Structure formats: structure tokens, C-alpha cells
């Protein structure tokens, strides 16, 4: 089997590096940002528009797809790629995070987690093995292990328990993964999730235990769940130390444009976050000078593009004033333009970082970027 | 000034005809259907997608645009074409119909109509002259007169009053139109609206009075407001008799696919209706075999295209099963696909009718179409 990950260039002054993820659905230059399509669709965007951003990978959610449309439909469709007509790569989150965030009933045992659907209250049981099976049916290129992610303010004992369970589940998940085959003929990679909160010893323990599994990629979970930003960054720094250098690192659910820059600098290769799509629906747009809200009255007669420095296909043809009007009249076209702009901004930011790393100018560039971006944010 | 309307072919057995509307924003083959973009955006669709349907004309609403974004913004943008980045033609309805349908305060006098905004309760006054002025600022290729449209169940006296007011307003509107110039340098046409309900004498009177104005096009108003379908069709037949043959006829707010066929047969050249866009948001799709609702459980594993006979750009790549899933999960992409499909279906239907008229097979074709379409609708 061909190599999953090639590192092209490692920055001399930071832990930033460029590389390529090789999947059977194409190559993905890293560091990369993965647009989020929880239900098998990136909010308001067509598959074609995601390709044109350009993005060659998107993220979906095992738990949500399991409930709707269900594995039977996805299997009949020939997998999620075919169902949503997406030729690029797909990473599916396990949905463990969503299940543990459910307000309603859920019960965690040694075996797995029992929960009620947030849609109809029906009871379901997920095990590390079942999560692999579902993702075999979905056919994601990158499958996530079932992990246990406590809330950011959980106590030390809870973090230790979560870590131990996560390790046990990861061993079972990896065993089952290695005993099963992809359904659709192309390679799938199973990614364990390092837990341990913001405790260095726990993070080290979790990383060491999961590294024994010799997975092809590693995810950093349990961050961006309410902890101070400085602690998140410090934790990612430790992970840079504890995780194998030659394998891709995926920082789950992070973050703002500034977060992406800070964490690329700390050696992260893959990101996902709902922020560009979710904030777009509230009229919040990312620009190189920080965030703006297009609903603000000052944009009523501003006929300039959304961001002169990040011209998405749609912001090439529509002005701030028109977008302001669309938000005021609640026209869906407004959400489309805003979503595309924000995704484009994120994707362009990743591309810029790859170029700066390649040119050995990442350190100075990131200082300038962060100063300019944070000034107004 | 070049001729507005050319008739290419008149059907021997019906009143159907093909032609071309020549505007400074391009030629529009008739009979045509105009997608509705009330607030300066066709629901969920970009201007580019409207071009690709293909449609070279769309409809917007003077009343709605006057309230939001307001004439000041539109003037600064250089007109609606520029504001919404639309290179095709635009017809703007006066919005009189919307004002008279307002639940709240409105007062009709000889001079015009005073009403409160449905948005903030502010008071406004529209006159036939002011409606022309606003549409000069909007810069629509086809401007509609301010007319008075009573509800479908209004009594005879009300219809007579409405007709008389409509005529008086039309005279004032046309005078003001002829005394003013387009702001943006291209031709604008002002269209009077024939009223008179479903009363033949009143329709004749209205048509005769308005024909004296020698307008370049005529609209048939006051239909599709609750009257029986047979009376609507009979009324349009009279209009065919009373309106000048060489000028385009626009039937306002009509209708279903079957209505379009029936009224093309009765000599109508231009149509608009919210049905394809509005129904799409409820999951209702038009197909050659009648309407279907994509939310229906039977589509859960139906991996066929929406309509084998009307493959819009998006239904080329997405299946019924995926669209069903998008509606179940309330993904906006679903509304986009459904809206595009319905508009595509309407536009394709008009194209088919033009071809059948040209081939002298319109009569037999329309019988087959109506039988097949009505069987399931």
C-alpha cells in the first residue's frame, strides 16, 4: 500500500511543515482545513462549489449519518461519496463528541455508549467496533475512533477515566479495523484520538498508549471545549513532542483563523471547524483585518467586495451592499455568499501558510498576519 | 427606437405565437416565463444560475425594493441590474397587488394609495407618477403601472370602481412616463394592466381605454385571485380578442404548468409566478407526470434523477434519495436543488412550447402534455 503522508518541508524556526496526504480520492496538500458537512452536505454549498474553493477533502459525522439517512440508505447508494456526489476525500468524525454533549439520556459503560436519538428518542448502542463498521459503510477515507471527551471543566479523575476508556476503546477499534476490509475497494485509515485535557502527564500517557497501535494518523481531541486559549496552545505544543513526527496530526474542532496559524506553527496538519459555515449564517465574515458583521448598517451603501484580499467566486460578483440587503431580507442567497466567502477565506489562509512554510518565511509572515487580524477581532 | 416585439410564428389552430422581446439587455424569446426575485434575488439562486437555466429575464417588485434596500441605495448602485449583478432584462411589478393585500392600514384615494410598511409601520404614499419615478431609479426594462386589483370575490361595483381608477391612474402614469427619461441610458417600457374581473363588458372597456394610451405592451391583471379556473381561461380568451395582436401580452401571477400551456394557447406571451420557487421550499417538485413531494418516504432509496425529462444542472448530479435526505435534515442545499429544478422545468416547458408552435404541432402536443401532466396532479 502506498504511503499515506509525505512531508515536503519542515520550517526551521517553528514546528510548521508542509506535506501531502495521499488517499484513493486524491492528494490533499497540508496543512489543510476540512469544510464541515455534518449531514453529508456543507451548509448551503454544493459539492461542486467545495471543489472550486478549492478543497479536496470535507468532513462529515458518523452519528448524524447513522441516524439520517441511516446506514441502509448509504450502503444502497454505494457509500457517502456516491450519495452526495463528492469525488474528493472524506473524514468522518465518530460523533462521540455529539453523543456526550446530548442533553438527554446516555450511559457510558466499558462496552460502549447507549444513547437516545435526539430526533425520535429511539435507543441506540455504539461500541468501538460498531463505529468502525458504520464508517466502513459510509466509506470515509479517514475514520475516527470512538473516544470519550469530557467537558472542559471536568475534574482530574474524570479526565483519567476518559483517557483510560479512550485507550481501551482504541485498542478494540483498531483490532476490529484490522480484521475488516473496506467495502468499496479503496483505502480507509482509522485515526485514534489523544485525550488528557490540559494535563501534560495525561497527554503523554494517552499519546504513548495510542502510539503503540501504530496508527497511520493521530488526532488531538478534548481541546476547544472551554479551556483558556493559552492552555490549548501549550497542550498542542506537548503533542508535537509526544506524537510521531512522520504521521499527520489532526486537531479536532479548531478554530478561528488565528488559531489555525498558531497551531500550524505547533505542527498540526489537519483542521476542521464549524465556525466559517455557522458564523456565515449570522452574517459574520472573516477578513484579513478581522471579523465584520455584514448586517451592520455601515455596509448599506458599501459597494466594495467583501474582502479585497480573499475574493471567492461569489464575492467577485457581489458587493457588501448587496450582501447586506440579502441578510436584511433573509434571502438564502446571502447565506450562500457568506458561507462561500468564509470557507474561501479559510482555504486561502491554509494555502498561504503552505507557501510561507515552503519559502521559509512562515515565522515572520505569521507575526504580521496575527497582528493585523487580531487588531480588529 | 428599435421595435420592442417581433412575432415569428402564429399557430394556425390556436392563438399561440412565438416571438422575441428586444430589450437593451438582450433578446427574450416568447412565450417566456420570468423567475420571481421579489427582493432583487430569485430565492436561493445566484444571477449566474438564472442565466444558466437559461433565463434572460427576471421579475422583481417595486414596493418591496422601495422599502428595502430603498431607492437611495439602488440609485447609488446604478440601478437594480448593477446592484444584483444581473445582465439580463428585468420586469418590476408595481407592488400595488401586495399593498392592497396588506392586512394593515391602507387608504385608496383618487390621487393614489397611502399605506403603512409591513416592516416598520411607517406611512408611505404611492401615486401613478411616483411608481414610475421609483421604477426609473430601479431601472427595470419593463415597468408596471400602478393598478387597482380587487379580491376575486369582490362585487360588481367594486370591479367597476377599480377599473375606472386603474384607467385614470394609467393615463397619469403614461403621461409622466412620457415626460421623464430613463436614468441609466437604456430603454424602459411602461405596461398598463387591464382589469375588469371575469366580466366580459368590463374587460372590453378596460382594454379599450388602455389601448388608447398606445403602450408597447399590455398586462392582464386581476386573475388568479381566487376565481374558478374556467373563468380565468375564458377571460384570457376575451383579452386575446380585445388586445392588439402585435403587442406582447403579459398574464400576471399565472400559474401551474398546465395554466401556462392553456394560456399560451390563448395568446399570452409573458408569465410570472412564485409557484416554482415557493413550492420548492416545501419539497414540491414539478415533473412531466405531475407534482411529487420529495419528502415522501418512498424517495428514501430512490437513486434516480428528479425528472428524467427535465435534467437541471443540479439534478444531473444529485438523486431523489439525496434530495429527500437534504429535506429531512433541512439542509439549504435541498432548497437550492428543488428551486433550480422547478425553475428549469418551467423554462424548459416554455422552450418546448416555442418549438411546438414553430413546428405547427402545438395543438396536438398540448393535448398530450395536459393529459399526462393532469393524470397525477
PDB file of C-alpha atoms in Angstrom, chain B residues 64-190:
ATOM      1  CA  UNK B  64     -40.530  45.594  -1.796  1.00  0.00           C
ATOM      2  CA  UNK B  65     -37.419  47.235  -3.274  1.00  0.00           C
ATOM      3  CA  UNK B  66     -38.724  50.687  -2.312  1.00  0.00           C
ATOM      4  CA  UNK B  67     -38.890  49.556   1.322  1.00  0.00           C
ATOM      5  CA  UNK B  68     -35.625  47.548   1.240  1.00  0.00           C
ATOM      6  CA  UNK B  69     -32.930  48.446   0.265  1.00  0.00           C
ATOM      7  CA  UNK B  70     -34.694  51.702  -0.709  1.00  0.00           C
ATOM      8  CA  UNK B  71     -34.305  53.912  -3.771  1.00  0.00           C
ATOM      9  CA  UNK B  72     -31.266  55.721  -2.354  1.00  0.00           C
ATOM     10  CA  UNK B  73     -29.218  52.507  -2.237  1.00  0.00           C
ATOM     11  CA  UNK B  74     -30.408  51.349  -5.660  1.00  0.00           C
ATOM     12  CA  UNK B  75     -29.616  54.727  -7.204  1.00  0.00           C
ATOM     13  CA  UNK B  76     -26.120  54.693  -5.707  1.00  0.00           C
ATOM     14  CA  UNK B  77     -25.628  51.161  -7.031  1.00  0.00           C
ATOM     15  CA  UNK B  78     -26.519  52.413 -10.513  1.00  0.00           C
ATOM     16  CA  UNK B  79     -29.838  50.575 -10.705  1.00  0.00           C
ATOM     17  CA  UNK B  80     -31.058  47.093  -9.860  1.00  0.00           C
ATOM     18  CA  UNK B  81     -29.181  45.370 -12.700  1.00  0.00           C
ATOM     19  CA  UNK B  82     -25.913  46.554 -11.259  1.00  0.00           C
ATOM     20  CA  UNK B  83     -26.962  46.074  -7.616  1.00  0.00           C
ATOM     21  CA  UNK B  84     -27.804  42.400  -8.109  1.00  0.00           C
ATOM     22  CA  UNK B  85     -25.245  41.875 -10.870  1.00  0.00           C
ATOM     23  CA  UNK B  86     -27.779  40.788 -13.477  1.00  0.00           C
ATOM     24  CA  UNK B  87     -27.057  41.432 -17.134  1.00  0.00           C
ATOM     25  CA  UNK B  88     -30.430  40.236 -18.450  1.00  0.00           C
ATOM     26  CA  UNK B  89     -33.733  42.089 -18.520  1.00  0.00           C
ATOM     27  CA  UNK B  90     -35.876  42.953 -15.512  1.00  0.00           C
ATOM     28  CA  UNK B  91     -39.612  43.467 -15.189  1.00  0.00           C
ATOM     29  CA  UNK B  92     -40.754  45.118 -11.976  1.00  0.00           C
ATOM     30  CA  UNK B  93     -44.264  44.697 -10.728  1.00  0.00           C
ATOM     31  CA  UNK B  94     -45.623  47.878  -9.138  1.00  0.00           C
ATOM     32  CA  UNK B  95     -46.356  46.138  -5.876  1.00  0.00           C
ATOM     33  CA  UNK B  96     -49.905  47.508  -5.952  1.00  0.00           C
ATOM     34  CA  UNK B  97     -51.179  43.951  -5.553  1.00  0.00           C
ATOM     35  CA  UNK B  98     -49.016  43.496  -2.432  1.00  0.00           C
ATOM     36  CA  UNK B  99     -50.162  46.825  -0.961  1.00  0.00           C
ATOM     37  CA  UNK B 100     -53.840  46.010  -1.495  1.00  0.00           C
ATOM     38  CA  UNK B 101     -53.291  42.590   0.063  1.00  0.00           C
ATOM     39  CA  UNK B 102     -51.785  44.158   3.217  1.00  0.00           C
ATOM     40  CA  UNK B 103     -53.709  43.225   6.317  1.00  0.00           C
ATOM     41  CA  UNK B 104     -52.962  46.547   7.992  1.00  0.00           C
ATOM     42  CA  UNK B 105     -53.725  50.132   7.120  1.00  0.00           C
ATOM     43  CA  UNK B 106     -54.135  51.382   3.569  1.00  0.00           C
ATOM     44  CA  UNK B 107     -56.286  54.100   2.053  1.00  0.00           C
ATOM     45  CA  UNK B 108     -57.082  54.426  -1.628  1.00  0.00           C
ATOM     46  CA  UNK B 109     -57.978  57.878  -2.949  1.00  0.00           C
ATOM     47  CA  UNK B 110     -58.291  59.423  -6.383  1.00  0.00           C
ATOM     48  CA  UNK B 111     -54.667  60.539  -6.002  1.00  0.00           C
ATOM     49  CA  UNK B 112     -53.145  57.179  -5.129  1.00  0.00           C
ATOM     50  CA  UNK B 113     -52.709  54.876  -2.176  1.00  0.00           C
ATOM     51  CA  UNK B 114     -51.481  55.583   1.347  1.00  0.00           C
ATOM     52  CA  UNK B 115     -50.221  52.587   3.296  1.00  0.00           C
ATOM     53  CA  UNK B 116     -48.087  51.535   6.182  1.00  0.00           C
ATOM     54  CA  UNK B 117     -44.936  49.496   5.634  1.00  0.00           C
ATOM     55  CA  UNK B 118     -45.377  45.851   6.671  1.00  0.00           C
ATOM     56  CA  UNK B 119     -41.858  46.119   8.136  1.00  0.00           C
ATOM     57  CA  UNK B 120     -41.900  49.100  10.497  1.00  0.00           C
ATOM     58  CA  UNK B 121     -45.370  50.628  10.215  1.00  0.00           C
ATOM     59  CA  UNK B 122     -44.037  53.835   8.604  1.00  0.00           C
ATOM     60  CA  UNK B 123     -46.541  55.638   6.356  1.00  0.00           C
ATOM     61  CA  UNK B 124     -45.989  55.955   2.604  1.00  0.00           C
ATOM     62  CA  UNK B 125     -47.931  57.356  -0.319  1.00  0.00           C
ATOM     63  CA  UNK B 126     -47.779  55.938  -3.849  1.00  0.00           C
ATOM     64  CA  UNK B 127     -49.173  57.722  -6.890  1.00  0.00           C
ATOM     65  CA  UNK B 128     -49.101  56.569 -10.512  1.00  0.00           C
ATOM     66  CA  UNK B 129     -46.335  59.145 -11.065  1.00  0.00           C
ATOM     67  CA  UNK B 130     -44.280  58.070  -8.067  1.00  0.00           C
ATOM     68  CA  UNK B 131     -44.435  54.413  -9.126  1.00  0.00           C
ATOM     69  CA  UNK B 132     -42.926  55.477 -12.469  1.00  0.00           C
ATOM     70  CA  UNK B 133     -40.226  57.515 -10.702  1.00  0.00           C
ATOM     71  CA  UNK B 134     -39.263  54.593  -8.456  1.00  0.00           C
ATOM     72  CA  UNK B 135     -39.027  52.261 -11.436  1.00  0.00           C
ATOM     73  CA  UNK B 136     -36.892  54.834 -13.259  1.00  0.00           C
ATOM     74  CA  UNK B 137     -34.480  54.550 -10.334  1.00  0.00           C
ATOM     75  CA  UNK B 138     -34.712  50.762 -10.272  1.00  0.00           C
ATOM     76  CA  UNK B 139     -34.047  50.854 -13.999  1.00  0.00           C
ATOM     77  CA  UNK B 140     -36.314  47.950 -14.943  1.00  0.00           C
ATOM     78  CA  UNK B 141     -36.678  47.232 -18.647  1.00  0.00           C
ATOM     79  CA  UNK B 142     -40.399  46.648 -18.129  1.00  0.00           C
ATOM     80  CA  UNK B 143     -42.154  48.907 -15.628  1.00  0.00           C
ATOM     81  CA  UNK B 144     -45.683  48.188 -14.430  1.00  0.00           C
ATOM     82  CA  UNK B 145     -48.388  50.822 -13.974  1.00  0.00           C
ATOM     83  CA  UNK B 146     -49.973  51.271 -10.564  1.00  0.00           C
ATOM     84  CA  UNK B 147     -53.309  49.474 -10.886  1.00  0.00           C
ATOM     85  CA  UNK B 148     -56.123  48.569  -8.548  1.00  0.00           C
ATOM     86  CA  UNK B 149     -56.796  44.853  -8.191  1.00  0.00           C
ATOM     87  CA  UNK B 150     -59.818  43.885  -6.077  1.00  0.00           C
ATOM     88  CA  UNK B 151     -60.055  40.437  -4.475  1.00  0.00           C
ATOM     89  CA  UNK B 152     -61.511  37.609  -6.579  1.00  0.00           C
ATOM     90  CA  UNK B 153     -64.819  37.644  -4.676  1.00  0.00           C
ATOM     91  CA  UNK B 154     -65.373  41.442  -4.953  1.00  0.00           C
ATOM     92  CA  UNK B 155     -68.811  42.643  -6.104  1.00  0.00           C
ATOM     93  CA  UNK B 156     -69.579  44.223  -9.466  1.00  0.00           C
ATOM     94  CA  UNK B 157     -69.483  47.803  -8.166  1.00  0.00           C
ATOM     95  CA  UNK B 158     -66.036  47.276  -6.713  1.00  0.00           C
ATOM     96  CA  UNK B 159     -64.784  45.927 -10.023  1.00  0.00           C
ATOM     97  CA  UNK B 160     -66.204  48.944 -11.912  1.00  0.00           C
ATOM     98  CA  UNK B 161     -64.603  51.370  -9.451  1.00  0.00           C
ATOM     99  CA  UNK B 162     -61.285  49.530  -9.644  1.00  0.00           C
ATOM    100  CA  UNK B 163     -61.388  49.608 -13.411  1.00  0.00           C
ATOM    101  CA  UNK B 164     -62.128  53.317 -13.544  1.00  0.00           C
ATOM    102  CA  UNK B 165     -59.370  54.136 -11.069  1.00  0.00           C
ATOM    103  CA  UNK B 166     -56.955  51.883 -12.971  1.00  0.00           C
ATOM    104  CA  UNK B 167     -57.675  53.737 -16.196  1.00  0.00           C
ATOM    105  CA  UNK B 168     -57.265  57.182 -14.589  1.00  0.00           C
ATOM    106  CA  UNK B 169     -54.026  56.130 -12.954  1.00  0.00           C
ATOM    107  CA  UNK B 170     -52.784  54.585 -16.208  1.00  0.00           C
ATOM    108  CA  UNK B 171     -53.350  57.872 -18.076  1.00  0.00           C
ATOM    109  CA  UNK B 172     -51.449  59.815 -15.422  1.00  0.00           C
ATOM    110  CA  UNK B 173     -48.714  57.192 -15.254  1.00  0.00           C
ATOM    111  CA  UNK B 174     -48.247  57.142 -19.039  1.00  0.00           C
ATOM    112  CA  UNK B 175     -48.157  60.948 -19.196  1.00  0.00           C
ATOM    113  CA  UNK B 176     -45.489  61.068 -16.504  1.00  0.00           C
ATOM    114  CA  UNK B 177     -43.581  58.246 -18.164  1.00  0.00           C
ATOM    115  CA  UNK B 178     -43.502  60.159 -21.458  1.00  0.00           C
ATOM    116  CA  UNK B 179     -42.345  63.319 -19.726  1.00  0.00           C
ATOM    117  CA  UNK B 180     -39.416  61.603 -17.987  1.00  0.00           C
ATOM    118  CA  UNK B 181     -36.270  59.913 -19.234  1.00  0.00           C
ATOM    119  CA  UNK B 182     -34.502  56.697 -18.268  1.00  0.00           C
ATOM    120  CA  UNK B 183     -31.720  57.403 -15.766  1.00  0.00           C
ATOM    121  CA  UNK B 184     -29.274  54.774 -16.965  1.00  0.00           C
ATOM    122  CA  UNK B 185     -29.493  55.367 -20.717  1.00  0.00           C
ATOM    123  CA  UNK B 186     -31.361  52.251 -21.812  1.00  0.00           C
ATOM    124  CA  UNK B 187     -34.987  51.867 -22.878  1.00  0.00           C
ATOM    125  CA  UNK B 188     -37.756  51.312 -20.365  1.00  0.00           C
ATOM    126  CA  UNK B 189     -41.268  50.237 -21.310  1.00  0.00           C
ATOM    127  CA  UNK B 190     -44.330  51.065 -19.182  1.00  0.00           C
TER     128      UNK B 190
END
